[in-house]
Coordinates of C-alpha atoms in Angstrom, one line a residue:
M1 CA 0.0 0.0 0.0
K2 CA 2.8 2.4 -0.8
S3 CA 2.7 5.4 -3.2
L4 CA 5.6 6.3 -5.5
F5 CA 6.6 9.0 -3.1
E6 CA 6.8 6.6 -0.2
K7 CA 8.9 4.1 -2.2
V8 CA 11.5 6.8 -2.9
W9 CA 11.4 8.6 0.4
E10 CA 11.7 5.6 2.8
P11 CA 15.0 4.0 1.5
H12 CA 16.7 7.4 1.7
V13 CA 16.0 8.1 5.4
V14 CA 19.2 8.0 7.3
V15 CA 17.7 9.1 10.6
P16 CA 13.9 9.2 10.9
E17 CA 12.2 12.4 11.9
T18 CA 10.7 13.0 15.3
E19 CA 8.3 15.6 16.7
D20 CA 11.3 17.8 17.4
T21 CA 13.6 17.2 14.5
P22 CA 13.3 16.6 10.7
A23 CA 14.6 13.4 9.1
I24 CA 18.1 13.2 7.8
L25 CA 17.7 12.4 4.1
Y26 CA 20.4 11.0 1.9
I27 CA 20.8 12.8 -1.5
D28 CA 21.7 10.9 -4.6
L29 CA 22.3 13.8 -6.9
H30 CA 23.2 17.4 -6.2
L31 CA 22.7 19.9 -9.0
V32 CA 24.7 23.1 -8.6
H33 CA 24.7 26.4 -10.5
E34 CA 26.4 29.8 -10.0
V35 CA 23.7 31.8 -8.3
T36 CA 22.9 29.8 -5.1
S37 CA 26.3 28.1 -4.5
P38 CA 29.0 30.8 -3.8
Q39 CA 28.1 31.3 -0.1
A40 CA 27.9 27.5 0.3
F41 CA 31.4 27.0 -1.1
N42 CA 32.6 29.8 1.2
L43 CA 31.1 27.9 4.1
L44 CA 33.2 24.9 3.2
R45 CA 36.3 27.0 3.0
E46 CA 35.7 28.6 6.4
K47 CA 35.3 25.2 8.0
G48 CA 38.0 23.4 6.1
L49 CA 35.6 20.9 4.6
P50 CA 35.8 19.1 1.3
V51 CA 32.8 18.3 -0.9
R52 CA 31.6 14.9 0.4
R53 CA 30.6 13.4 -3.0
P54 CA 32.0 15.4 -5.9
E55 CA 31.0 12.5 -8.3
Q56 CA 27.4 13.0 -7.2
T57 CA 27.5 16.7 -7.9
L58 CA 26.6 18.0 -11.3
A59 CA 27.6 21.6 -11.9
T60 CA 26.8 24.1 -14.7
M61 CA 26.4 27.8 -15.4
D62 CA 23.0 28.9 -16.6
H63 CA 21.2 31.8 -14.7
S64 CA 23.8 34.5 -15.3
T65 CA 25.2 33.3 -18.7
P66 CA 24.7 35.7 -21.6
T67 CA 22.8 34.2 -24.6
T68 CA 24.7 36.2 -27.1
P69 CA 27.8 34.4 -28.5
V70 CA 30.8 34.4 -26.1
S71 CA 34.0 32.5 -27.0
S72 CA 35.1 32.0 -23.4
L73 CA 34.5 33.1 -19.9
A74 CA 37.9 34.8 -19.9
D75 CA 36.9 36.9 -22.8
L76 CA 33.6 37.8 -21.1
A77 CA 35.3 38.8 -17.9
V78 CA 37.5 41.2 -19.9
V79 CA 34.6 43.1 -21.4
S80 CA 31.9 42.7 -18.7
D81 CA 32.7 43.3 -15.1
T82 CA 29.2 42.8 -13.8
P83 CA 27.8 40.9 -10.8
A84 CA 26.6 38.2 -13.1
T85 CA 30.0 37.8 -14.7
R86 CA 31.7 37.7 -11.3
Q87 CA 29.3 34.9 -10.3
L88 CA 30.4 32.9 -13.4
V89 CA 34.1 33.4 -12.7
Q90 CA 33.6 32.4 -9.0
M91 CA 31.7 29.3 -10.1
E92 CA 34.6 28.2 -12.2
K93 CA 37.1 28.7 -9.4
N94 CA 34.8 26.9 -6.8
C95 CA 34.5 23.9 -9.0
E96 CA 38.2 23.8 -9.7
D97 CA 39.1 24.2 -6.0
F98 CA 36.7 21.4 -4.8
G99 CA 37.2 18.9 -7.6
I100 CA 33.8 19.2 -9.3
K101 CA 33.4 18.8 -13.0
L102 CA 31.9 22.0 -14.4
R103 CA 29.8 22.2 -17.6
G104 CA 31.2 25.6 -18.5
F105 CA 31.3 27.8 -21.6
S106 CA 33.4 25.4 -23.6
S107 CA 31.5 22.3 -22.6
P108 CA 29.3 20.6 -25.3
E109 CA 27.1 19.5 -22.3
R110 CA 26.4 23.0 -20.9
G111 CA 22.9 24.3 -20.4
I112 CA 20.1 25.0 -17.9
V113 CA 20.6 22.7 -14.9
H114 CA 17.1 21.2 -15.2
V115 CA 17.6 20.5 -18.8
I116 CA 21.1 18.9 -18.8
G117 CA 20.4 16.6 -15.7
P118 CA 17.9 14.5 -17.7
E119 CA 19.8 15.0 -21.0
L120 CA 22.9 13.4 -19.5
G121 CA 20.9 10.6 -17.7
A122 CA 22.0 11.9 -14.3
T123 CA 18.3 12.2 -13.4
Q124 CA 17.0 8.6 -12.8
P125 CA 13.9 7.0 -11.3
G126 CA 14.0 6.5 -7.5
R127 CA 16.7 9.1 -6.8
T128 CA 16.6 12.0 -4.4
I129 CA 17.7 15.1 -6.2
V130 CA 18.2 18.6 -4.9
C131 CA 19.4 22.0 -6.3
G132 CA 19.4 25.5 -5.1
D133 CA 16.6 26.3 -7.5
S134 CA 12.8 26.2 -7.1
H135 CA 12.2 24.3 -10.3
T136 CA 14.2 21.2 -9.3
S137 CA 10.8 19.5 -9.2
T138 CA 11.3 19.1 -13.0
H139 CA 13.2 15.9 -12.3
G140 CA 10.2 14.3 -10.7
A141 CA 9.0 13.5 -14.2
F142 CA 11.3 10.5 -14.0
G143 CA 10.0 9.1 -10.8
A144 CA 12.6 10.9 -8.7
L145 CA 12.0 12.9 -5.5
A146 CA 13.4 16.3 -6.5
F147 CA 13.0 19.6 -4.7
G148 CA 14.7 23.0 -4.4
I149 CA 16.8 24.0 -1.4
G150 CA 18.2 27.2 0.0
T151 CA 21.8 28.3 0.0
T152 CA 22.5 27.1 3.5
E153 CA 21.2 23.7 2.6
V154 CA 23.4 23.7 -0.5
G155 CA 26.3 23.9 1.9
H156 CA 24.9 21.1 4.0
V157 CA 24.6 18.8 1.0
L158 CA 28.0 19.7 -0.4
A159 CA 29.5 18.8 3.0
T160 CA 27.5 15.7 4.0
Q161 CA 25.5 14.5 1.0
C162 CA 22.5 14.6 3.3
M163 CA 20.0 17.2 4.4
L164 CA 17.3 17.8 7.0
Q165 CA 13.8 17.4 5.7
R166 CA 10.3 17.0 7.0
R167 CA 8.2 14.4 5.3
P168 CA 5.6 16.0 3.1
K169 CA 2.0 14.8 2.8
T170 CA 0.9 13.2 -0.5
F171 CA -1.4 14.7 -3.1
A172 CA -2.7 12.7 -6.1
V173 CA -3.6 14.8 -9.2
N174 CA -5.5 12.4 -11.5
L175 CA -5.5 13.4 -15.2
E176 CA -7.8 11.5 -17.5
G177 CA -8.7 11.8 -21.2
A178 CA -6.8 12.8 -24.3
L179 CA -5.4 16.3 -25.0
P180 CA -7.2 18.2 -27.8
R181 CA -5.3 19.5 -30.7
G182 CA -3.5 22.8 -29.9
V183 CA -3.4 22.1 -26.2
A184 CA -0.1 21.3 -24.6
A185 CA 1.5 20.1 -21.4
K186 CA 1.9 23.7 -20.3
D187 CA -1.8 24.1 -20.6
I188 CA -2.3 21.1 -18.3
I189 CA -0.2 22.4 -15.5
L190 CA -1.6 25.9 -15.8
S191 CA -5.1 24.4 -15.6
I192 CA -4.1 22.4 -12.5
I193 CA -2.7 25.5 -10.8
G194 CA -5.8 27.4 -11.7
E195 CA -7.8 24.6 -10.1
I196 CA -5.9 24.1 -6.9
G197 CA -4.4 27.6 -6.5
V198 CA -0.9 28.6 -5.8
D199 CA -1.0 27.2 -2.3
G200 CA -3.1 24.1 -3.0
G201 CA -0.1 21.8 -2.8
T202 CA 1.6 23.4 0.2
G203 CA 3.2 20.8 2.4
H204 CA 2.6 18.0 -0.2
A205 CA 4.4 16.0 -2.8
I206 CA 2.2 15.8 -5.8
E207 CA 2.0 12.7 -7.9
F208 CA 0.6 13.3 -11.4
R209 CA -1.3 10.1 -12.4
G210 CA -4.0 8.8 -14.6
S211 CA -4.6 7.7 -18.2
A212 CA -3.5 11.0 -19.7
M213 CA 0.0 10.6 -18.4
S214 CA 0.9 7.5 -20.4
S215 CA 0.5 9.4 -23.7
L216 CA 2.8 12.2 -22.7
S217 CA 6.5 12.4 -23.8
M218 CA 9.2 12.9 -21.2
E219 CA 9.6 16.5 -22.3
E220 CA 5.9 17.1 -21.6
R221 CA 6.1 15.4 -18.3
M222 CA 9.0 17.6 -17.3
T223 CA 7.0 20.7 -18.2
I224 CA 4.3 19.5 -15.8
C225 CA 6.6 18.6 -12.9
N226 CA 8.6 21.8 -13.4
M227 CA 5.7 23.9 -12.4
A228 CA 4.4 21.8 -9.5
I229 CA 6.2 24.3 -7.2
E230 CA 4.0 27.0 -8.6
G231 CA 1.0 25.2 -7.1
G232 CA 2.8 25.3 -3.7
A233 CA 4.0 21.7 -3.8
R234 CA 7.3 20.5 -2.3
A235 CA 7.8 18.2 -5.3
G236 CA 6.0 16.8 -8.3
M237 CA 6.4 13.2 -9.4
I238 CA 5.3 10.9 -12.2
A239 CA 5.8 7.1 -12.0
P240 CA 8.3 5.8 -14.5
D241 CA 7.2 3.6 -17.4
D242 CA 8.4 2.4 -20.8
T243 CA 8.5 6.0 -22.1
T244 CA 10.9 6.8 -19.2
Y245 CA 13.2 3.9 -19.8
E246 CA 13.4 4.5 -23.6
Y247 CA 14.4 8.1 -22.9
L248 CA 17.1 7.1 -20.5
A249 CA 18.7 4.2 -22.4
G250 CA 22.1 4.9 -23.7
R251 CA 22.6 8.3 -22.0
P252 CA 26.1 9.0 -20.4
Y253 CA 25.2 8.6 -16.7
V254 CA 22.8 5.6 -17.2
P255 CA 24.0 2.1 -16.5
S256 CA 24.6 -0.3 -19.4
G257 CA 24.7 -4.1 -19.9
A258 CA 23.9 -6.1 -16.8
D259 CA 23.8 -2.9 -14.7
W260 CA 21.1 -1.6 -16.9
D261 CA 19.1 -4.8 -16.4
E262 CA 19.5 -4.5 -12.7
A263 CA 18.5 -0.8 -12.7
L264 CA 15.5 -1.5 -14.9
E265 CA 14.2 -4.2 -12.6
R266 CA 14.6 -1.8 -9.6
W267 CA 12.9 1.1 -11.4
Q268 CA 9.9 -1.1 -12.4
Q269 CA 9.1 -1.6 -8.7
L270 CA 8.6 2.1 -8.1
P271 CA 5.1 2.9 -9.4
G272 CA 2.7 3.2 -6.6
D273 CA 0.6 0.2 -5.5
A274 CA -3.0 0.0 -6.7
D275 CA -4.3 0.4 -3.1
A276 CA -1.9 3.3 -2.2
T277 CA -3.7 6.1 -0.3
F278 CA -3.1 9.9 -0.5
D279 CA -3.7 12.7 1.9
K280 CA -5.4 14.7 -0.9
Q281 CA -6.8 14.0 -4.4
V282 CA -8.2 15.9 -7.4
T283 CA -9.3 14.7 -10.8
L284 CA -9.2 16.7 -14.0
D285 CA -10.3 15.8 -17.6
V286 CA -7.6 17.0 -20.0
S287 CA -9.9 16.5 -23.0
K288 CA -11.9 19.5 -21.9
M289 CA -8.8 21.8 -21.5
K290 CA -8.0 24.7 -23.8
P291 CA -4.9 26.8 -24.4
M292 CA -4.3 28.7 -21.1
V293 CA -2.8 32.1 -20.4
T294 CA -2.1 34.0 -17.2
F295 CA -3.6 37.4 -16.6
G296 CA -2.2 38.4 -13.3
T297 CA 1.0 38.3 -11.2
N298 CA 1.1 34.7 -10.1
P299 CA 0.6 31.5 -12.1
G300 CA -2.7 30.8 -10.4
M301 CA -4.3 33.8 -12.0
V302 CA -5.0 31.9 -15.2
I303 CA -7.8 31.6 -17.8
S304 CA -8.4 29.8 -21.0
I305 CA -7.5 31.8 -24.1
D306 CA -11.1 32.6 -25.0
D307 CA -12.3 33.7 -21.5
P308 CA -12.5 37.3 -20.3
V309 CA -10.4 38.6 -17.5
P310 CA -12.3 37.7 -14.4
A311 CA -13.5 40.1 -11.7
P312 CA -12.2 39.9 -8.1
S313 CA -14.4 38.3 -5.5
G314 CA -15.3 40.9 -3.0
S315 CA -12.7 43.5 -2.0
D316 CA -9.6 41.6 -3.1
E317 CA -7.0 44.3 -3.1
A318 CA -4.2 42.0 -4.3
F319 CA -6.3 40.9 -7.3
A320 CA -7.1 44.6 -8.1
K321 CA -3.4 45.5 -7.7
A322 CA -2.4 42.6 -10.1
L323 CA -4.8 43.8 -12.8
D324 CA -3.6 47.4 -12.4
Y325 CA 0.0 46.2 -12.8
M326 CA -0.9 44.2 -15.9
Q327 CA -2.9 47.1 -17.3
L328 CA -5.9 44.8 -17.7
K329 CA -9.6 45.2 -16.9
S330 CA -12.1 42.6 -15.6
G331 CA -14.6 41.5 -18.2
T332 CA -12.4 42.2 -21.2
P333 CA -10.7 39.5 -23.3
L334 CA -7.0 38.9 -22.8
S335 CA -6.9 37.5 -26.3
G336 CA -6.1 40.4 -28.7
T337 CA -4.0 42.3 -26.1
P338 CA -1.0 43.7 -28.0
V339 CA 2.3 41.9 -27.4
D340 CA 5.8 43.5 -27.3
V341 CA 8.0 40.5 -26.6
V342 CA 7.7 36.8 -27.0
F343 CA 10.1 34.5 -25.1
L344 CA 10.5 30.8 -26.0
G345 CA 12.8 29.1 -23.5
S346 CA 13.5 28.4 -19.8
C347 CA 13.7 25.1 -17.9
T348 CA 9.9 24.8 -18.5
N349 CA 9.8 24.9 -22.3
S350 CA 13.2 25.0 -24.0
R351 CA 13.6 21.4 -25.1
L352 CA 13.8 20.2 -28.7
S353 CA 10.1 19.2 -28.9
D354 CA 9.2 22.7 -27.6
L355 CA 11.2 24.3 -30.4
E356 CA 9.8 21.9 -33.0
V357 CA 6.2 22.7 -32.3
A358 CA 6.8 26.5 -32.3
A359 CA 8.9 26.2 -35.5
G360 CA 6.1 24.2 -37.1
L361 CA 3.7 27.1 -36.5
L362 CA 6.2 29.8 -37.6
N363 CA 7.4 27.9 -40.7
G364 CA 6.8 30.1 -43.8
R365 CA 5.3 32.9 -41.8
K366 CA 6.6 36.2 -40.4
I367 CA 6.2 37.5 -36.8
A368 CA 4.5 40.8 -36.4
A369 CA 6.8 43.8 -37.2
D370 CA 6.6 45.3 -33.8
V371 CA 7.2 42.1 -31.8
R372 CA 10.7 41.0 -30.6
M373 CA 10.9 37.2 -30.2
L374 CA 13.8 35.5 -28.4
V375 CA 14.3 31.7 -28.9
V376 CA 16.7 30.3 -26.4
P377 CA 17.5 26.5 -26.4
G378 CA 17.9 24.9 -23.0
S379 CA 21.3 23.3 -23.7
Q380 CA 24.1 23.2 -26.2
Q381 CA 23.0 19.7 -27.2
I382 CA 19.5 21.0 -27.9
K383 CA 20.9 24.0 -29.9
D384 CA 23.0 21.6 -32.0
A385 CA 20.1 19.3 -32.6
A386 CA 17.8 22.1 -33.5
E387 CA 20.4 23.5 -36.0
A388 CA 20.8 20.1 -37.5
K389 CA 17.1 20.1 -38.2
G390 CA 17.1 23.6 -39.6
L391 CA 15.0 25.0 -36.8
D392 CA 17.3 28.0 -36.3
R393 CA 16.6 29.1 -39.9
V394 CA 12.9 28.7 -39.5
F395 CA 13.0 31.1 -36.5
T396 CA 15.4 33.6 -38.0
E397 CA 13.5 33.7 -41.3
A398 CA 10.3 34.3 -39.4
G399 CA 12.0 37.3 -37.7
A400 CA 13.0 35.8 -34.3
E401 CA 16.4 35.9 -32.6
W402 CA 18.2 32.6 -32.2
R403 CA 20.3 32.6 -29.1
E404 CA 22.9 30.6 -27.1
P405 CA 21.7 28.3 -24.3
G406 CA 20.8 29.7 -20.9
C407 CA 18.0 30.8 -18.6
S408 CA 17.8 34.1 -20.5
M409 CA 14.6 36.1 -20.2
C410 CA 13.0 33.8 -17.6
L411 CA 14.6 36.2 -15.1
A412 CA 16.2 39.5 -15.7
M413 CA 19.8 38.9 -14.5
N414 CA 21.8 38.0 -17.6
G415 CA 21.2 40.9 -20.0
D416 CA 17.9 39.6 -21.4
F417 CA 14.9 41.5 -20.0
V418 CA 11.5 42.9 -21.0
P419 CA 11.5 46.7 -20.8
S420 CA 9.3 48.4 -18.3
G421 CA 5.6 48.5 -19.2
K422 CA 6.0 46.1 -22.1
L423 CA 4.0 42.9 -22.4
S424 CA 5.7 39.6 -22.8
V425 CA 4.2 36.2 -23.7
S426 CA 6.6 33.8 -22.2
T427 CA 7.0 30.0 -22.0
S428 CA 8.7 30.4 -18.6
N429 CA 7.2 29.6 -15.2
R430 CA 6.7 32.7 -13.2
N431 CA 4.8 35.9 -13.9
F432 CA 5.7 37.8 -10.7
E433 CA 6.0 41.6 -10.8
G434 CA 9.5 42.5 -12.2
R435 CA 10.4 38.8 -12.9
Q436 CA 11.4 39.5 -16.5
G437 CA 12.5 43.1 -15.8
A438 CA 11.5 46.1 -13.7
G439 CA 7.9 46.9 -14.7
A440 CA 7.7 44.0 -17.2
R441 CA 4.2 42.4 -17.7
T442 CA 4.3 38.7 -18.2
V443 CA 1.7 36.3 -19.7
L444 CA 2.7 32.7 -19.2
A445 CA 1.7 30.4 -22.1
S446 CA 2.7 27.3 -24.1
P447 CA 5.2 27.3 -27.0
L448 CA 2.3 27.1 -29.4
T449 CA 0.4 30.0 -27.9
A450 CA 3.7 32.0 -27.7
A451 CA 4.4 31.4 -31.4
A452 CA 0.8 32.3 -32.4
S453 CA 1.0 35.5 -30.4
A454 CA 4.3 36.4 -32.1
L455 CA 2.6 36.1 -35.5
A456 CA -0.5 38.0 -34.5
G457 CA 1.3 40.7 -32.5
A458 CA -1.2 40.1 -29.8
V459 CA -2.2 37.3 -27.3
S460 CA -3.6 34.7 -29.6
D461 CA -5.2 31.2 -29.8
P462 CA -2.8 28.8 -31.6
R463 CA -5.6 26.5 -32.8
P464 CA -6.6 28.5 -35.9
Y465 CA -3.0 28.4 -37.2
L466 CA -3.2 24.6 -37.0
D467 CA -6.2 24.2 -39.3

């Protein structure tokens, strides 16, 4: 009678929790990037401690990296003495000092941390995975227990390969039916967050289950788990199946030969038992879903593309403030609102399949003259694969900018930002005030909706373009 979560959590408990103390949990994989790790490495230096398991630490640079071409970090440091550049330089030194392999500027394996972990096969079913980043929940798509941690905890894991953690409750989100044409995984997770709210999963690990899950690719599953945190959850998980195993087979970190057979047998025991119970459950029919767009300043403020902006219930000052910030009015359609910037990228939607569906919509068409569109692949491998397919030419011929890998415009800390007051349709995961730049207004959407909006020059339904 165990759920997927319980089957992963229990073998990793080193010391059980008590009423007074959290459990000590063993961590299989620690993902590290340049923004939340400097203080943690300094803590190790101050205490004279080594990294406990450097071979279980995967490091990259992503948040602060420019997405314009740079030949080397040394060259960047010469021309750009900014806090972001200094973070990158310090990351290189920290990894060198502590014996951690870094996927830096010159690495063909570099990219967004939540993209390259699965890409390299370091993300595997049954593992505990942490990173100093909220969207670590992405890796739960493989049947791993993955969650974001703070800078102090990054130091703890570097030093001990363990961390303190309270056991979360369990929450089953049952998804039934088949996705309609023009509706994507991003629309599923935005619909879920709209249903449960931004705090609906607080204190819980969500397991996404049901008949709809089996038809989704690993990329689509990663999109869903990526935004579990935006529904308040500690983690998001999906049980591994044949789709998972086919994705992992042959990747660099994945076992081979007899070790593969042993791993596969172990992974196949992870799906929850039929009689597993959950602390909370909700069921949604994906066949009734439509393309979704956010209208406010958190991902729970979301509507379908053909719905009007809703009115606040009672005297909701936060709701009214969000509409004022977004320059929108209740009762009016969001569809048709002029768009200034379109961003296709982030750890939510920067994988090859995301680029392919957007390119399919843009192929042979031109984006609106007054729209700036950035297309930022999630990793160097994705960039290379997209260029081999000619997707870069599709984007540039449509009028978009084809960039180098990185977090880019998901957050305004690397030179890519939305100017104040301008409206962005973005495939990223957060639409908070100022997230994409001071005064920037963000509408979260799928790659299909983003591409359609770029073509129309306004927030637009992608479905007519598919006819």
